[in-house]
mmCIF file of C-alpha atoms in Angstrom:
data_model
loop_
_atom_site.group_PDB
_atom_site.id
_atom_site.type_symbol
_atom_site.label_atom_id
_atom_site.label_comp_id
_atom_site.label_asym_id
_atom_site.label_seq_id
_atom_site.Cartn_x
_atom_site.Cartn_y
_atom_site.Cartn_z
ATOM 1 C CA UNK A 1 8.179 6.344 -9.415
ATOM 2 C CA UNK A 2 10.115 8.448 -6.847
ATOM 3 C CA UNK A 3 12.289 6.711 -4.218
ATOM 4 C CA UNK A 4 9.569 7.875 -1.469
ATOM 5 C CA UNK A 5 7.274 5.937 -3.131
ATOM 6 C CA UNK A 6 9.143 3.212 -2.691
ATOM 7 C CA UNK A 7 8.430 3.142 1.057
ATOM 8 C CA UNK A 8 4.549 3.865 0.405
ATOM 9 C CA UNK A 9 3.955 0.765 -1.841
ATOM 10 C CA UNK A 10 5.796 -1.778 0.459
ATOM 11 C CA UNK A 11 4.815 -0.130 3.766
ATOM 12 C CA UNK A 12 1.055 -0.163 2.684
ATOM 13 C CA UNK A 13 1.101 -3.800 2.141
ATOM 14 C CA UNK A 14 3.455 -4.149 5.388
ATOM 15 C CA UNK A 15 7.142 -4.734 4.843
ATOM 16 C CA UNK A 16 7.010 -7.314 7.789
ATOM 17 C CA UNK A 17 3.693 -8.889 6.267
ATOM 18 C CA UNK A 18 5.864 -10.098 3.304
ATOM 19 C CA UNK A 19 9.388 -11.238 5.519
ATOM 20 C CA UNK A 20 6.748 -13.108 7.095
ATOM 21 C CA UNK A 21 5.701 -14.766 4.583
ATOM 22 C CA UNK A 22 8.557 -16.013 2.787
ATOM 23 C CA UNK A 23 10.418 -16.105 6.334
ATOM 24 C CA UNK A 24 7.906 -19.168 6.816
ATOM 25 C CA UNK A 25 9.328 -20.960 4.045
ATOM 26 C CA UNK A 26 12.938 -19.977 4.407
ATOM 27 C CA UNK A 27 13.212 -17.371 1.832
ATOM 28 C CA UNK A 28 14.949 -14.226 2.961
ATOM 29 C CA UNK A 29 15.417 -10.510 1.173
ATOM 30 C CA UNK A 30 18.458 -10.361 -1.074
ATOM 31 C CA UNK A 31 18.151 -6.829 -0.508
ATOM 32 C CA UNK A 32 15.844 -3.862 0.386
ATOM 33 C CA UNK A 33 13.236 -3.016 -2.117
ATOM 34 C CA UNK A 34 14.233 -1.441 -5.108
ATOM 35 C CA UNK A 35 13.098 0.463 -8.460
ATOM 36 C CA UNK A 36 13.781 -2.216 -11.365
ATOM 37 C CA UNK A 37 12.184 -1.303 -14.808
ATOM 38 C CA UNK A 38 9.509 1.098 -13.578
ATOM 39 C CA UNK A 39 8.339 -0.850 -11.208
ATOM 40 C CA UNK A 40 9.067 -1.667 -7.433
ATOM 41 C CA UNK A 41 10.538 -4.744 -6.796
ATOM 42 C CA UNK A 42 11.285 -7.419 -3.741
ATOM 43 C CA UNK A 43 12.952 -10.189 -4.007
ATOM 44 C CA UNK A 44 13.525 -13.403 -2.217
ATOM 45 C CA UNK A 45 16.113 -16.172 -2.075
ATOM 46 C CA UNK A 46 16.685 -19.440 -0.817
ATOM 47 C CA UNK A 47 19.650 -21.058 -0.995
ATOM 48 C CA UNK A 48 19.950 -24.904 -1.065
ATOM 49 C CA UNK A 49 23.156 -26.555 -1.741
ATOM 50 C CA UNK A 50 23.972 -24.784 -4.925
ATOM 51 C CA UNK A 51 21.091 -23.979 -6.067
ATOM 52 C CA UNK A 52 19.283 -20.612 -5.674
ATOM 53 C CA UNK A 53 15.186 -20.175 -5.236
ATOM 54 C CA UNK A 54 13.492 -16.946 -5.308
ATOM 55 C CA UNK A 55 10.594 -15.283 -5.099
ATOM 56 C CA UNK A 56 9.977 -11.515 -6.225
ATOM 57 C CA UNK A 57 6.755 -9.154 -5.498
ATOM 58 C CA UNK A 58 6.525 -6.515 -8.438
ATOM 59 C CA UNK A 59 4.261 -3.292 -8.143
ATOM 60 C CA UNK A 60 3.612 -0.657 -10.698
ATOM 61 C CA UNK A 61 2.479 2.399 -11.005
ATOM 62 C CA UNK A 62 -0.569 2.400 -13.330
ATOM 63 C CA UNK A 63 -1.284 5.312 -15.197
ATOM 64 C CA UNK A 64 -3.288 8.504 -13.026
ATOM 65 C CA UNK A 65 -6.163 8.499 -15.699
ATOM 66 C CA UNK A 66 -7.394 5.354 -14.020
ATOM 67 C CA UNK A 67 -10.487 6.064 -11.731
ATOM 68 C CA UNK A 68 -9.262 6.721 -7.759
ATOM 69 C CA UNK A 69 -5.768 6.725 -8.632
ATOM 70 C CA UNK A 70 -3.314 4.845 -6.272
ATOM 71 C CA UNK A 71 -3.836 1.877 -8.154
ATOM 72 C CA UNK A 72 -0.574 -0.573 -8.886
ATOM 73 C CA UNK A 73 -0.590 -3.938 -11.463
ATOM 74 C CA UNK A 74 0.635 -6.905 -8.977
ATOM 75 C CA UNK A 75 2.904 -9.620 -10.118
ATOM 76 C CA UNK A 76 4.182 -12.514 -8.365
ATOM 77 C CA UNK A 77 6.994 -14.620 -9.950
ATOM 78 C CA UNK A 78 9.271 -17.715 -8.978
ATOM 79 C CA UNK A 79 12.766 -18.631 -10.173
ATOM 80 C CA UNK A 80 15.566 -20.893 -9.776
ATOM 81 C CA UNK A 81 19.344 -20.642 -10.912
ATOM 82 C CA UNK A 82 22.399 -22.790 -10.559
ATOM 83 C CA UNK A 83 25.603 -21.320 -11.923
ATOM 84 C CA UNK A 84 25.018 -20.021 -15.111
ATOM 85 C CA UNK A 85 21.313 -21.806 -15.625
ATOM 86 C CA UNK A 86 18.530 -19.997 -14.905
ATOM 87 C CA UNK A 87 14.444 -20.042 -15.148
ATOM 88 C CA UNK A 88 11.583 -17.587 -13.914
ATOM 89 C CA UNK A 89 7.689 -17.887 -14.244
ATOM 90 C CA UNK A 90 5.449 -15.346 -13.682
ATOM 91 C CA UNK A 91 2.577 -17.016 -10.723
ATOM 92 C CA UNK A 92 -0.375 -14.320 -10.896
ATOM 93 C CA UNK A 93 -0.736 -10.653 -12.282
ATOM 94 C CA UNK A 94 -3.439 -8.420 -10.695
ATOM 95 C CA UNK A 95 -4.601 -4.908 -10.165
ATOM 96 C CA UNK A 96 -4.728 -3.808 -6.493
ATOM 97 C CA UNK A 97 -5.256 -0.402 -5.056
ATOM 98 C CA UNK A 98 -3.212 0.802 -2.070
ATOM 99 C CA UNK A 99 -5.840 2.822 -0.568
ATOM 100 C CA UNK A 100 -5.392 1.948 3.272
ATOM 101 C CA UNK A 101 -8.926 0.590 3.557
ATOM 102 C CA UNK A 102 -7.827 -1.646 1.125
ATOM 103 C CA UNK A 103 -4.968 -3.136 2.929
ATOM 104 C CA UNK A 104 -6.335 -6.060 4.105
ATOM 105 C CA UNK A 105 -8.092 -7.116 0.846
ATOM 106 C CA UNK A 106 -4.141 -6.578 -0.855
ATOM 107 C CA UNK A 107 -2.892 -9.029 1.967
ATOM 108 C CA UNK A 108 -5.429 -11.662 1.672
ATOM 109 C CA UNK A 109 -4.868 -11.492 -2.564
ATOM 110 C CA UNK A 110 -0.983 -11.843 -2.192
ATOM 111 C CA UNK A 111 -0.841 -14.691 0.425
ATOM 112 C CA UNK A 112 -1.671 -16.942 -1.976
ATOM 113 C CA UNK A 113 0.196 -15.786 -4.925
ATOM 114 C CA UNK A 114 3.004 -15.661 -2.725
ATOM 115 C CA UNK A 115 2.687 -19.372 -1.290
ATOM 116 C CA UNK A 116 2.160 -20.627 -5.052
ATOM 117 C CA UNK A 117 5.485 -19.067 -5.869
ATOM 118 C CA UNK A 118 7.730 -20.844 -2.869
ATOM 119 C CA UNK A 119 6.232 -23.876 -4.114
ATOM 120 C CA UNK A 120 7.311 -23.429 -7.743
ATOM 121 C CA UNK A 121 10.688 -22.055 -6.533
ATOM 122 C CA UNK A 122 11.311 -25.231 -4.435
ATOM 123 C CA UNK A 123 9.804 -27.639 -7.154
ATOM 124 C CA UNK A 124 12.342 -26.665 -9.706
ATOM 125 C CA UNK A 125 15.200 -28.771 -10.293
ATOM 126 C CA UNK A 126 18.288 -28.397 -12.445
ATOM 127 C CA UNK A 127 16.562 -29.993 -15.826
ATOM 128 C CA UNK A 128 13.810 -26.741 -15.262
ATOM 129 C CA UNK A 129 16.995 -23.939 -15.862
ATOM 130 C CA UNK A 130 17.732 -22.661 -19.354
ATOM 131 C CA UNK A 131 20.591 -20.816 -20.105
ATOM 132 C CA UNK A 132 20.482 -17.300 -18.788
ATOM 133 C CA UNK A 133 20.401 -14.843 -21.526
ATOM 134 C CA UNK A 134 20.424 -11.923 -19.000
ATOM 135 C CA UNK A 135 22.346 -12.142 -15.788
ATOM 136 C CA UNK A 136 19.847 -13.810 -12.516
ATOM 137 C CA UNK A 137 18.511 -11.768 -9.964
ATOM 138 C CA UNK A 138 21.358 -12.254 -7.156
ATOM 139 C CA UNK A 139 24.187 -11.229 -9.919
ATOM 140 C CA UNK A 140 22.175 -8.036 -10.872
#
């Protein structure tokens, strides 16, 4: 996926849409959107004491044979870490197209997804984390 189409995935569903979101629940970008493993990625965090929450929004690129094109698999996931501990959990998976008189329909099908995965993030407490076998999201 080219950097440009960085800004058309995220600006279809509305950038500020999703800070709104989390913003609600105290989660705020680590960084800017980004190309991780083929797919375009946004995280989340919340930071509470010493523990870190997040959030991330995942779209790729699925591939042009399907009907209409513009079409993107969705995933939602929640994590925690604390030092070296770490856990993640995918919340939902779904197609979505980002056809702009689709946007609303791609709103209203990540609100909840999204409000599912603060939840888990906050829920988790230190007996949920795992030792990290790859490096967390805010040391990548």
């Amino acid at each position: 996926m080219s950097p440009a189409m960085q800004y058309r995935v995220f600006d279809r569903v509305g950038r500020d849409f999703i800070a709104a979101l989390c913003k609600r629940r105290h989660f705020e970008p680590m960084d800017s959107p980004a190309e991780r493993h083929g797919s375009w990625e946004w995280t989340f965090r919340k930071r509470e004491n010493d523990f870190d929450r997040f959030v991330s929004v995942a779209f790729t690129s699925l591939p042009p044979a399907v009907p209409n094109g513009d079409w993107y698999a969705v995933e939602v996931w929640a994590g925690a870490e604390q030092n070296d501990r770490y856990t993640r959990k995918s919340v939902s998976d779904f197609r979505a197209t980002l056809q702009d008189n689709y946007t609303d329909q791609l709103r209203s099908a990540l609100k909840e997804p999204l409000a599912r995965a603060m939840s888990i993030a906050e829920s988790f407490t230190s007996r949920d984390l795992d030792e990290a076998d790859d490096r967390p999201p805010s040391q990548a």
